[in-house]
Tab-separated table of C-alpha atoms and ligand atoms in Angstrom:
chain	number	residue	atom	x	y	z
A	238	MET	CA	79.512	69.965	51.670
A	239	SER	CA	78.567	71.594	48.576
A	240	TYR	CA	76.692	69.460	46.058
A	241	ILE	CA	75.806	70.407	42.700
A	242	LEU	CA	72.561	69.129	41.395
A	243	GLY	CA	73.109	69.391	37.165
A	244	LEU	CA	70.571	68.180	34.640
A	245	GLU	CA	70.377	67.250	31.017
A	246	SER	CA	67.418	67.205	28.529
A	247	SER	CA	68.724	68.705	25.206
A	248	CYS	CA	67.614	65.673	23.564
A	249	ASP	CA	65.764	62.368	24.264
A	250	ASP	CA	67.107	60.940	27.673
A	251	THR	CA	66.008	63.113	30.942
A	252	SER	CA	68.672	62.869	33.181
A	253	ALA	CA	69.922	64.263	36.993
A	254	ALA	CA	73.211	63.941	38.718
A	255	VAL	CA	74.941	64.774	42.377
A	256	LEU	CA	78.331	66.084	42.132
A	257	ASP	CA	79.799	66.250	45.711
A	258	GLY	CA	82.759	69.303	46.789
A	259	GLU	CA	85.478	67.410	45.229
A	260	GLY	CA	84.146	66.835	42.123
A	261	ARG	CA	82.937	63.094	42.636
A	262	VAL	CA	79.747	61.913	40.531
A	263	MET	CA	77.442	60.362	43.990
A	264	SER	CA	74.341	59.913	41.705
A	265	ASN	CA	73.474	59.521	37.937
A	266	VAL	CA	70.206	58.855	37.011
A	267	LEU	CA	68.541	58.287	33.867
A	268	ALA	CA	65.351	57.879	31.946
A	269	SER	CA	65.525	56.775	29.359
A	270	GLN	CA	63.014	57.323	26.285
A	271	ASP	CA	64.156	54.748	24.128
A	272	ALA	CA	60.994	52.933	24.176
A	273	VAL	CA	58.748	56.146	23.255
A	274	HIS	CA	60.772	57.052	20.547
A	275	ALA	CA	61.263	53.274	18.707
A	276	PRO	CA	58.784	53.596	16.860
A	277	TYR	CA	58.976	55.819	15.030
A	278	GLY	CA	62.670	54.439	14.000
A	279	GLY	CA	63.762	58.180	15.880
A	280	VAL	CA	63.256	61.267	18.204
A	281	VAL	CA	60.112	62.935	17.723
A	282	PRO	CA	60.940	66.256	19.200
A	283	GLU	CA	57.228	66.573	20.316
A	284	LEU	CA	57.389	63.360	22.134
A	285	ALA	CA	60.391	64.364	23.644
A	286	SER	CA	59.617	67.428	25.622
A	287	ARG	CA	56.120	65.892	26.894
A	288	GLN	CA	58.639	63.077	28.306
A	289	HIS	CA	61.187	65.272	29.619
A	290	LEU	CA	58.174	67.010	31.410
A	291	ARG	CA	56.278	63.372	33.078
A	292	ASN	CA	60.185	62.334	33.682
A	293	MET	CA	61.738	65.385	35.448
A	294	ALA	CA	60.931	65.260	38.909
A	295	GLY	CA	61.370	61.635	39.602
A	296	THR	CA	64.821	61.813	37.972
A	297	VAL	CA	65.570	64.906	40.405
A	298	ARG	CA	64.140	62.697	43.621
A	299	SER	CA	65.843	59.553	42.693
A	300	ALA	CA	69.174	61.175	41.994
A	301	LEU	CA	68.705	63.156	45.380
A	302	LEU	CA	67.504	59.824	47.336
A	303	LYS	CA	70.499	58.034	45.195
A	304	ALA	CA	73.373	60.492	46.289
A	305	ASN	CA	71.725	60.124	49.992
A	306	ILE	CA	71.235	63.947	50.366
A	307	ASP	CA	68.146	65.969	50.467
A	308	LYS	CA	67.614	69.356	48.658
A	309	LYS	CA	68.639	71.702	51.175
A	310	ASP	CA	71.915	70.771	50.945
A	311	LEU	CA	72.496	71.641	47.524
A	312	SER	CA	74.220	74.781	46.840
A	313	ALA	CA	73.780	75.130	43.081
A	314	VAL	CA	71.791	73.504	40.008
A	315	ALA	CA	73.593	73.518	36.665
A	316	VAL	CA	71.639	72.424	33.105
A	317	THR	CA	72.379	72.217	29.539
A	318	VAL	CA	70.990	75.490	27.698
A	319	GLY	CA	71.718	74.185	23.668
A	320	PRO	CA	72.444	73.103	21.775
A	321	GLY	CA	69.493	70.937	21.312
A	322	LEU	CA	65.389	70.909	21.060
A	323	LEU	CA	64.050	73.767	22.277
A	324	GLY	CA	61.483	71.887	23.578
A	325	SER	CA	63.356	69.366	25.437
A	326	LEU	CA	66.014	72.310	26.360
A	327	LEU	CA	63.242	74.330	27.837
A	328	VAL	CA	61.718	71.687	30.349
A	329	GLY	CA	65.123	71.579	31.753
A	330	VAL	CA	65.726	74.816	31.673
A	331	SER	CA	62.840	75.867	33.761
A	332	TYR	CA	62.941	73.060	36.070
A	333	ALA	CA	65.792	74.207	37.045
A	334	LYS	CA	65.410	77.847	37.246
A	335	ALA	CA	62.004	76.442	39.865
A	336	PHE	CA	64.288	74.264	41.659
A	337	ALA	CA	67.016	77.501	42.327
A	338	TRP	CA	65.205	80.208	42.782
A	339	GLY	CA	62.602	77.378	45.636
A	340	LEU	CA	66.106	77.043	47.082
A	341	SER	CA	67.592	80.576	47.038
A	342	ILE	CA	70.845	79.268	44.910
A	343	PRO	CA	72.400	79.741	42.408
A	344	VAL	CA	71.581	78.943	38.451
A	345	TYR	CA	74.290	77.981	35.768
A	346	GLY	CA	73.405	77.181	32.089
A	347	ILE	CA	76.139	74.673	30.595
A	348	ASN	CA	76.818	74.548	26.691
A	349	HIS	CA	75.915	70.281	25.963
A	350	VAL	CA	78.948	69.921	23.604
A	351	GLN	CA	81.453	71.875	26.393
A	352	ALA	CA	80.220	68.838	29.347
A	353	HIS	CA	80.572	66.185	26.365
A	354	LEU	CA	84.292	67.599	25.443
A	355	ARG	CA	84.992	67.772	28.994
A	356	SER	CA	83.654	64.532	30.880
A	357	PRO	CA	86.818	62.653	30.096
A	358	TRP	CA	87.972	64.514	33.110
A	359	ILE	CA	85.258	63.070	35.673
A	360	GLU	CA	87.425	59.883	35.374
A	361	LYS	CA	90.914	61.109	33.995
A	362	PRO	CA	92.100	64.281	35.476
A	363	ASP	CA	95.344	64.956	35.126
A	364	LEU	CA	94.770	64.653	31.096
A	365	PRO	CA	96.515	67.759	29.652
A	366	TYR	CA	95.484	70.619	27.488
A	367	PRO	CA	95.426	71.256	24.762
A	368	SER	CA	92.703	69.025	23.870
A	369	LEU	CA	91.662	67.592	20.701
A	370	GLY	CA	88.279	66.243	21.408
A	371	LEU	CA	85.922	64.401	19.129
A	372	ALA	CA	81.840	65.153	19.962
A	373	VAL	CA	80.026	61.943	18.409
A	374	SER	CA	76.194	61.517	19.042
A	375	GLY	CA	73.369	61.012	17.136
A	376	GLY	CA	73.172	64.724	17.025
A	377	HIS	CA	76.884	65.635	16.470
A	378	SER	CA	79.891	64.956	14.597
A	379	HIS	CA	82.187	67.053	15.517
A	380	LEU	CA	85.896	68.231	16.448
A	381	PHE	CA	87.243	70.506	18.525
A	382	LEU	CA	90.959	71.988	19.749
A	383	CYS	CA	90.437	72.424	23.075
A	384	SER	CA	92.827	74.960	24.748
A	385	SER	CA	91.027	75.234	28.649
A	386	PRO	CA	87.630	73.919	28.989
A	387	GLU	CA	85.962	76.868	28.336
A	388	HIS	CA	88.075	77.586	25.088
A	389	VAL	CA	86.953	75.672	22.177
A	390	THR	CA	87.305	76.267	18.449
A	391	MET	CA	85.810	73.957	15.886
A	392	VAL	CA	88.069	71.904	13.939
A	393	ALA	CA	85.550	70.348	11.928
A	394	ARG	CA	81.955	69.054	11.657
A	395	THR	CA	79.335	66.342	9.429
A	396	ARG	CA	78.516	68.205	6.736
A	397	ASP	CA	75.142	66.268	6.671
A	398	ASP	CA	74.442	63.100	9.396
A	399	ALA	CA	76.051	62.352	12.468
A	400	ALA	CA	77.655	59.368	12.761
A	401	GLY	CA	75.420	57.865	15.962
A	402	GLU	CA	72.428	59.177	12.771
A	403	ALA	CA	73.982	57.025	10.359
A	404	LEU	CA	74.087	53.964	12.353
A	405	ASP	CA	70.511	54.416	13.604
A	406	LYS	CA	69.040	54.937	9.714
A	407	LEU	CA	70.662	51.846	8.811
A	408	ALA	CA	69.206	50.041	11.420
A	409	LYS	CA	65.698	51.530	10.969
A	410	ARG	CA	66.306	50.467	6.965
A	411	LEU	CA	66.778	46.916	8.715
A	412	ASN	CA	64.161	46.652	11.065
A	413	LEU	CA	66.694	46.593	14.048
A	414	PRO	CA	65.932	48.248	17.315
A	415	TYR	CA	65.844	51.555	18.396
A	416	PRO	CA	68.333	53.167	18.848
A	417	GLY	CA	70.613	51.055	16.245
A	418	GLY	CA	74.005	51.965	17.307
A	419	PRO	CA	74.163	50.058	20.344
A	420	VAL	CA	72.641	47.187	18.411
A	421	ILE	CA	74.955	47.721	15.474
A	422	ASP	CA	78.297	47.674	18.000
A	423	ARG	CA	76.766	43.436	19.447
A	424	LEU	CA	76.329	42.328	15.758
A	425	SER	CA	79.013	43.134	14.107
A	426	SER	CA	81.131	41.077	16.101
A	427	ARG	CA	79.568	38.390	14.110
A	428	GLY	CA	80.565	39.742	10.218
A	429	ASP	CA	83.585	40.124	8.287
A	430	SER	CA	84.111	43.994	8.130
A	431	ARG	CA	85.850	43.872	4.710
A	432	ALA	CA	83.190	42.080	3.230
A	433	ILE	CA	81.814	45.577	1.698
A	434	PRO	CA	84.830	47.694	0.630
A	435	PHE	CA	82.956	50.684	1.296
A	436	THR	CA	84.406	53.751	-0.202
A	437	MET	CA	85.631	56.252	2.206
A	438	PRO	CA	83.918	59.837	1.998
A	439	ARG	CA	86.014	62.441	0.336
A	440	MET	CA	86.085	66.871	0.558
A	441	ALA	CA	87.032	68.210	-2.456
A	442	SER	CA	88.681	70.810	-0.465
A	443	GLY	CA	90.759	68.305	1.517
A	444	SER	CA	88.498	69.767	4.351
A	445	LEU	CA	88.962	67.606	7.598
A	446	ASP	CA	84.849	67.972	7.791
A	447	TYR	CA	82.681	64.931	8.221
A	448	SER	CA	79.832	63.008	5.957
A	449	PHE	CA	77.865	60.094	6.461
A	450	SER	CA	74.767	59.938	4.203
A	451	GLY	CA	76.992	58.864	1.070
A	452	LEU	CA	77.782	55.787	3.186
A	453	LYS	CA	74.270	54.917	3.994
A	454	THR	CA	73.085	56.088	0.393
A	455	ALA	CA	76.131	53.113	-0.774
A	456	ALA	CA	74.799	51.126	1.941
A	457	LEU	CA	71.103	51.087	0.720
A	458	HIS	CA	72.736	50.990	-2.934
A	459	TYR	CA	74.534	47.163	-2.038
A	460	MET	CA	71.523	45.963	-1.028
A	461	ILE	CA	68.870	46.751	-3.896
A	462	SER	CA	71.891	45.941	-6.155
A	463	ASN	CA	72.147	42.980	-4.773
A	464	GLY	CA	68.326	42.483	-4.509
A	465	LEU	CA	68.554	41.851	-0.639
A	466	GLU	CA	65.417	42.917	1.500
A	467	PRO	CA	65.828	42.157	5.065
A	468	ALA	CA	62.636	40.541	7.183
A	469	SER	CA	59.943	42.367	8.678
A	470	ARG	CA	60.371	41.184	11.986
A	471	PRO	CA	64.035	40.151	12.395
A	472	ASP	CA	65.638	37.360	14.622
A	473	LEU	CA	68.558	39.164	15.359
A	474	ASP	CA	70.477	36.040	16.773
A	475	ALA	CA	69.636	34.620	13.195
A	476	LEU	CA	70.047	37.381	10.544
A	477	PRO	CA	71.499	36.002	6.864
A	478	GLN	CA	75.450	36.430	7.431
A	479	TRP	CA	75.196	39.152	4.616
A	480	GLU	CA	73.339	41.801	7.305
A	481	TYR	CA	76.070	40.755	9.892
A	482	ASP	CA	78.369	41.676	7.019
A	483	LEU	CA	76.583	45.005	5.913
A	484	LEU	CA	76.369	46.176	9.555
A	485	ALA	CA	80.217	45.190	10.139
A	486	SER	CA	81.538	46.385	7.018
A	487	PHE	CA	79.189	50.046	7.163
A	488	GLN	CA	80.355	50.365	11.334
A	489	LYS	CA	83.732	49.469	10.182
A	490	ARG	CA	83.778	52.534	7.751
A	491	VAL	CA	82.510	54.837	10.114
A	492	VAL	CA	84.985	54.442	12.568
A	493	ASP	CA	87.572	54.816	9.890
A	494	HIS	CA	86.397	57.765	8.510
A	495	LEU	CA	86.369	58.879	12.425
A	496	LEU	CA	89.547	58.385	12.992
A	497	GLN	CA	90.984	59.000	9.889
A	498	ARG	CA	89.799	63.044	10.010
A	499	LEU	CA	91.115	62.857	13.715
A	500	LYS	CA	94.592	61.443	12.849
A	501	LYS	CA	94.748	64.231	9.877
A	502	ALA	CA	94.120	67.321	12.833
A	503	ALA	CA	96.424	65.377	15.743
A	504	LEU	CA	99.142	65.947	12.847
A	505	LEU	CA	97.707	69.508	12.065
A	506	TYR	CA	97.198	70.817	15.527
A	507	ARG	CA	99.936	68.762	17.377
A	508	PRO	CA	97.634	68.257	20.491
A	509	ALA	CA	98.492	67.096	24.395
A	510	SER	CA	95.519	64.501	24.123
A	511	LEU	CA	92.596	63.208	22.510
A	512	VAL	CA	89.515	62.692	23.814
A	513	MET	CA	86.224	61.908	23.036
A	514	ALA	CA	82.263	61.759	23.890
A	515	GLY	CA	78.819	60.992	22.768
A	516	GLY	CA	76.767	58.197	22.363
A	517	VAL	CA	78.607	56.970	19.938
A	518	ALA	CA	81.510	57.044	21.983
A	519	CYS	CA	80.219	53.978	23.775
A	520	ASN	CA	81.161	51.709	20.567
A	521	SER	CA	83.862	48.826	21.195
A	522	VAL	CA	85.781	48.644	18.282
A	523	LEU	CA	85.976	52.996	18.506
A	524	ARG	CA	86.947	52.702	21.406
A	525	ALA	CA	89.784	50.114	21.025
A	526	ARG	CA	90.979	51.555	17.745
A	527	PHE	CA	90.883	55.470	19.200
A	528	THR	CA	93.015	54.165	22.328
A	529	THR	CA	95.505	52.533	19.547
A	530	LEU	CA	95.709	55.749	17.102
A	531	GLY	CA	96.468	57.768	20.569
A	532	GLU	CA	99.558	54.673	21.365
A	533	ASP	CA	100.311	55.553	17.343
A	534	LEU	CA	100.966	59.039	17.743
A	535	GLY	CA	102.057	59.042	21.154
A	536	ILE	CA	99.259	61.013	22.360
A	537	LEU	CA	97.630	60.451	25.556
A	538	THR	CA	94.089	59.442	25.385
A	539	GLY	CA	90.440	59.742	27.005
A	540	PHE	CA	87.023	58.570	27.133
A	541	PRO	CA	84.636	58.280	29.479
A	542	SER	CA	82.717	55.063	30.860
A	543	PRO	CA	79.562	54.633	28.921
A	544	CYS	CA	77.029	56.251	31.214
A	545	PHE	CA	79.117	59.216	30.813
A	546	CYS	CA	79.423	59.054	27.031
A	547	SER	CA	76.245	59.129	26.510
A	548	ASP	CA	73.697	61.961	27.267
A	549	ASN	CA	74.276	62.639	30.783
A	550	GLY	CA	73.958	64.857	34.104
A	551	ALA	CA	76.617	64.274	35.695
A	552	MET	CA	79.032	65.687	32.888
A	553	ILE	CA	76.855	69.208	33.138
A	554	ALA	CA	77.720	69.134	37.242
A	555	PHE	CA	81.325	68.331	36.306
A	556	TYR	CA	81.546	70.674	33.976
A	557	THR	CA	80.480	73.950	36.448
A	558	HIS	CA	82.354	72.264	39.391
A	559	SER	CA	85.581	72.348	37.194
A	560	THR	CA	85.274	75.484	35.038
A	561	ALA	CA	85.252	79.371	35.896
A	562	ALA	CA	81.355	78.547	34.911
A	563	CYS	CA	80.942	78.755	38.838
A	564	ALA	CA	81.573	82.370	38.446
A	565	ARG	CA	79.677	83.103	36.347
A	566	PRO	CA	75.852	81.830	37.819
A	567	SER	CA	72.759	83.222	35.789
A	568	GLY	CA	69.364	84.385	36.825
A	569	LEU	CA	66.203	84.238	36.115
A	570	GLU	CA	66.483	85.175	32.704
A	571	LEU	CA	68.573	82.476	31.877
A	572	ASP	CA	67.138	80.713	28.492
A	573	ALA	CA	67.648	78.023	25.642
A	574	PHE	CA	69.768	78.089	22.774
A	575	PRO	CA	69.063	75.406	20.183
A	576	THR	CA	71.810	75.932	17.509
A	577	VAL	CA	75.308	76.749	18.905
A	578	ARG	CA	77.636	79.035	16.558
A	579	TRP	CA	81.190	77.575	17.419
A	580	GLU	CA	84.107	80.030	16.109
A	581	GLN	CA	86.601	77.875	13.535
A	582	ALA	CA	89.757	76.563	14.680
A	583	VAL	CA	92.968	78.905	13.004
A	584	ALA	CA	95.141	76.241	11.397
A	585	PRO	CA	98.800	76.564	12.596
B	1487	LIG	O1	75.241	61.188	23.024
B	1487	LIG	P1	73.339	60.359	23.244
B	1487	LIG	O2	73.441	60.007	23.946
B	1487	LIG	O3	72.111	61.119	22.441
B	1487	LIG	C1	72.151	62.315	21.484
B	1487	LIG	O4	72.403	62.012	20.093
B	1487	LIG	O5	72.959	63.345	21.436
B	1487	LIG	O6	74.011	59.663	21.778
B	1487	LIG	C2	73.153	58.187	20.797
B	1487	LIG	C3	73.336	57.871	19.621
B	1487	LIG	C4	72.498	56.869	19.033
B	1487	LIG	O7	72.622	57.638	17.731
B	1487	LIG	C5	73.209	55.533	19.478
B	1487	LIG	O8	72.770	55.126	18.283
B	1487	LIG	C6	74.573	55.992	19.501
B	1487	LIG	O9	74.657	57.571	20.054
B	1487	LIG	N1	75.155	54.767	20.004
B	1487	LIG	C7	76.238	54.137	19.498
B	1487	LIG	C8	76.393	53.271	20.560
B	1487	LIG	N2	75.844	53.604	21.764
B	1487	LIG	C9	74.923	54.638	21.576
B	1487	LIG	N3	76.564	54.232	18.632
B	1487	LIG	C10	77.565	53.128	18.204
B	1487	LIG	N4	78.091	52.264	19.011
B	1487	LIG	C11	77.428	52.413	19.972
B	1487	LIG	N5	77.745	51.395	21.417
B	1488	LIG	ZN1	74.870	65.097	23.767
């Protein structure tokens, strides 16, 4: 049996996973950096790369241990080469090259966003292509048309903040724990999502692009104009009702905006499946409404379990296993790419 080691270090999570020759995830280990970045309410790039350096070897050891294999059983190493934070990427890429060289096995450089877009297939291998994919996290809120795992064209992108970034920034303003997205997801169930009817973001040109910064400003404006000030050390179980309502209303609009564009794009491109991945794809309201949208449109939907939604090594190994990336191993010249220039989708 051949095994692939997948490494991910593009942002603030260090992850290593082992996939067997049939594409089954044998282990998927994550070393979170949330505690490191929490005091700043966002990822501090210099701290992230330093932490990857500390975490990488131990994370790989745990992944091998959990998969119950020796490193000599590995047939390849796959690593995220971009997009992401350059310092963070370089830790993973350097580690992967050294590891692969030491074992005389090939190393594959994988595009992080393409791996996210492919991740729903880990658990739903029969989803059909072409697929319309939403990559939604703290760094991306982009829509892609995927005619295959490798041929991916951009339909829409965020013009300012990513959806997760907007959730994290609102949480920070309310002195809620970092990262804000999961906290807002949990606390929103206590609020009335229709209490504050935030205006939906609009694009003058009728473009499908996203924009979340206006929503964030509207939330801050709402607090200022109503003289609302959050507690400096809030008790999450006893927030004033206006805060629960604000969180629920804000989350609703973020989901409305994500799905409104997705629906328009689905009607335009008529894909065979709708998929989403990225940390925000863990959101309970988004998951429920995404499924309903697919049912309404008569299009199959897929999104991974939360452990494969946020940044993870399994999706990196899986992309390598399940695509022709395997035919193109890189050598020691493998480099990191903080940004990626996407080919634009052509409207039908
Ligand atoms: O994909 P990810 O782990 O890292 C990158 O940003 O690449 O995504 C992290 C983002 C954060 O903004 C976090 O607040 C958000 O995903 N997030 C959520 C939820 N879980 C994580 N947002 C909304 N609801 C959630 N349940
Ligand atoms: Zn990601």
